[in-house]
Short mmCIF file of C-alpha atoms in Angstrom, two decimals:
data_model
loop_
_atom_site.label_atom_id
_atom_site.label_comp_id
_atom_site.label_asym_id
_atom_site.label_seq_id
_atom_site.Cartn_x
_atom_site.Cartn_y
_atom_site.Cartn_z
CA MET S 1 -0.11 0.23 -0.10
CA GLN S 2 1.93 2.94 -1.05
CA GLN S 3 1.53 5.90 1.12
CA GLU S 4 -0.98 9.43 -0.20
CA PRO S 5 2.05 12.37 -0.95
CA VAL S 6 -0.19 14.89 0.89
CA THR S 7 -2.52 14.35 3.92
CA ARG S 8 -4.03 17.32 5.80
CA THR S 9 -5.91 17.02 8.63
CA THR S 10 -8.39 19.05 10.78
CA LEU S 11 -6.38 19.78 14.51
CA ALA S 12 -9.27 22.21 15.12
CA ASP S 13 -12.19 24.45 14.28
CA HIS S 14 -13.05 27.17 16.32
CA ARG S 15 -15.82 29.17 15.94
CA LEU S 16 -15.60 33.01 16.64
CA PRO S 17 -17.74 35.47 17.88
CA HIS S 18 -20.43 36.81 15.56
CA GLY S 19 -18.85 40.61 13.36
CA THR S 20 -15.29 39.47 14.88
CA ALA S 21 -12.95 41.44 12.48
CA PHE S 22 -9.39 41.13 12.03
CA ASP S 23 -6.42 43.30 10.34
CA HIS S 24 -3.39 41.05 11.20
CA VAL S 25 -2.49 38.18 12.82
CA GLU S 26 0.99 38.28 15.07
CA VAL S 27 2.96 34.66 15.58
CA ARG S 28 4.81 34.59 18.73
CA ARG S 29 6.68 31.68 19.89
CA ILE S 30 7.21 31.65 23.49
CA THR S 31 8.83 29.58 26.16
CA LEU S 32 7.91 28.75 29.65
CA ALA S 33 10.90 27.70 31.78
CA PRO S 34 10.48 24.33 33.71
CA SER S 35 7.94 24.67 36.09
CA VAL S 36 6.72 28.32 35.75
CA GLN S 37 3.33 29.29 36.71
CA PRO S 38 2.69 32.40 35.06
CA GLY S 39 -0.38 33.09 36.57
CA ALA S 40 -4.49 33.10 35.65
CA HIS S 41 -4.37 36.62 32.80
CA VAL S 42 -6.84 37.88 30.62
CA HIS S 43 -5.80 38.34 26.85
CA ASN S 44 -7.24 41.44 24.51
CA GLY S 45 -7.89 39.11 21.87
CA PRO S 46 -8.63 35.50 20.93
CA VAL S 47 -4.86 33.14 20.82
CA PHE S 48 -4.63 29.96 18.76
CA GLY S 49 -1.98 27.75 19.97
CA VAL S 50 -0.37 25.29 18.99
CA ILE S 51 2.36 23.46 21.66
CA GLU S 52 5.81 22.90 19.52
CA ALA S 53 8.24 21.10 22.60
CA GLY S 54 7.85 20.37 26.37
CA SER S 55 4.08 20.35 27.88
CA ALA S 56 1.97 22.95 29.92
CA HIS S 57 -2.01 22.77 31.94
CA VAL S 58 -3.92 24.74 30.88
CA HIS S 59 -7.20 25.22 32.27
CA VAL S 60 -9.75 28.08 30.33
CA GLU S 61 -12.24 29.37 32.52
CA GLY S 62 -15.33 27.34 31.44
CA GLY S 63 -12.96 24.58 30.49
CA THR S 64 -11.87 21.17 31.45
CA GLU S 65 -8.33 21.37 32.67
CA ARG S 66 -5.42 19.41 30.82
CA VAL S 67 -2.31 18.74 30.03
CA LEU S 68 -0.84 19.79 26.48
CA ARG S 69 2.38 18.28 25.00
CA ALA S 70 3.72 18.44 21.72
CA GLY S 71 1.35 18.76 18.25
CA ASP S 72 -1.56 19.43 20.81
CA THR S 73 -3.43 22.80 19.58
CA PHE S 74 -5.17 25.12 22.42
CA TYR S 75 -7.89 28.05 22.10
CA GLU S 76 -7.68 31.28 23.98
CA PRO S 77 -10.89 33.38 23.80
CA GLY S 78 -10.06 37.09 24.07
CA ASP S 79 -13.04 37.50 27.20
CA ALA S 80 -12.00 34.32 28.74
CA THR S 81 -10.37 33.92 31.80
CA VAL S 82 -6.65 31.35 31.26
CA LEU S 83 -7.04 30.32 34.65
CA ARG S 84 -3.36 28.16 34.21
CA PHE S 85 -1.02 27.76 31.63
CA ASP S 86 2.28 26.34 33.29
CA ALA S 87 4.55 24.93 32.05
CA THR S 88 5.79 21.07 33.50
CA ASP S 89 8.71 20.44 34.97
CA GLU S 90 10.08 19.89 31.47
CA GLY S 91 9.08 23.51 30.19
CA VAL S 92 7.09 24.04 27.48
CA THR S 93 7.65 25.82 24.27
CA PHE S 94 4.59 27.21 22.30
CA LEU S 95 3.57 29.42 18.85
CA GLY S 96 0.24 31.74 19.44
CA TRP S 97 -0.92 33.31 17.12
CA PHE S 98 -2.59 36.67 18.03
CA PRO S 99 -4.98 38.10 15.64
CA LEU S 100 -5.35 41.67 15.92
CA PRO S 101 -7.27 44.62 14.51
CA ASP S 102 -5.77 47.11 13.07
CA ALA S 103 -2.73 48.92 14.92
CA ALA S 104 -2.76 46.86 18.13
CA SER S 105 -0.16 44.98 19.72
CA PRO S 106 -1.00 41.28 21.63
CA GLU S 107 -1.38 42.23 25.56
CA ILE S 108 -1.87 40.25 28.90
CA ALA S 109 -3.83 41.34 31.66
CA MET S 110 -2.50 39.34 35.06
CA GLY S 111 -5.47 38.42 36.92
CA ARG S 112 -9.36 37.29 36.39
CA ALA S 113 -11.33 38.73 33.75
CA PRO S 114 -14.28 41.19 34.71
CA ALA S 115 -17.38 39.91 35.57
CA ALA S 116 -19.56 41.02 32.73
CA ASP S 117 -21.77 42.99 36.03
CA ASP S 118 -18.62 44.73 36.22
CA ALA S 119 -18.58 45.96 32.50
CA MET S 120 -18.49 49.28 31.82
CA PRO S 121 -21.97 50.93 30.88
CA THR S 122 -22.53 51.45 27.91
CA VAL S 123 -23.59 55.20 26.78
#
């Protein structure tokens, strides 16, 4: 039996909020040393990623905590608290794709996302 010359496998398919618009996507390689635990945080937009090497404990609020290893993908919604993205004792390196509106840069805020009740009223 001969192997196909090209194979395509869908690893993830994430739905984005209706009306989401992006001007550019920044791709970063990020490395956490062994056992680094950055703490809960929130991004200013969605993050898509794939683990290149090592492994990490990942838990996005509302989801299930899991251990990601090389080749595993992840998605962090822009309005969700990432409760854990902690390197295991082997450390972790991953690629992160940050879709952004015009002139924006990826930002991270430490701590939990504000509750919907705490949001500033729109006038």
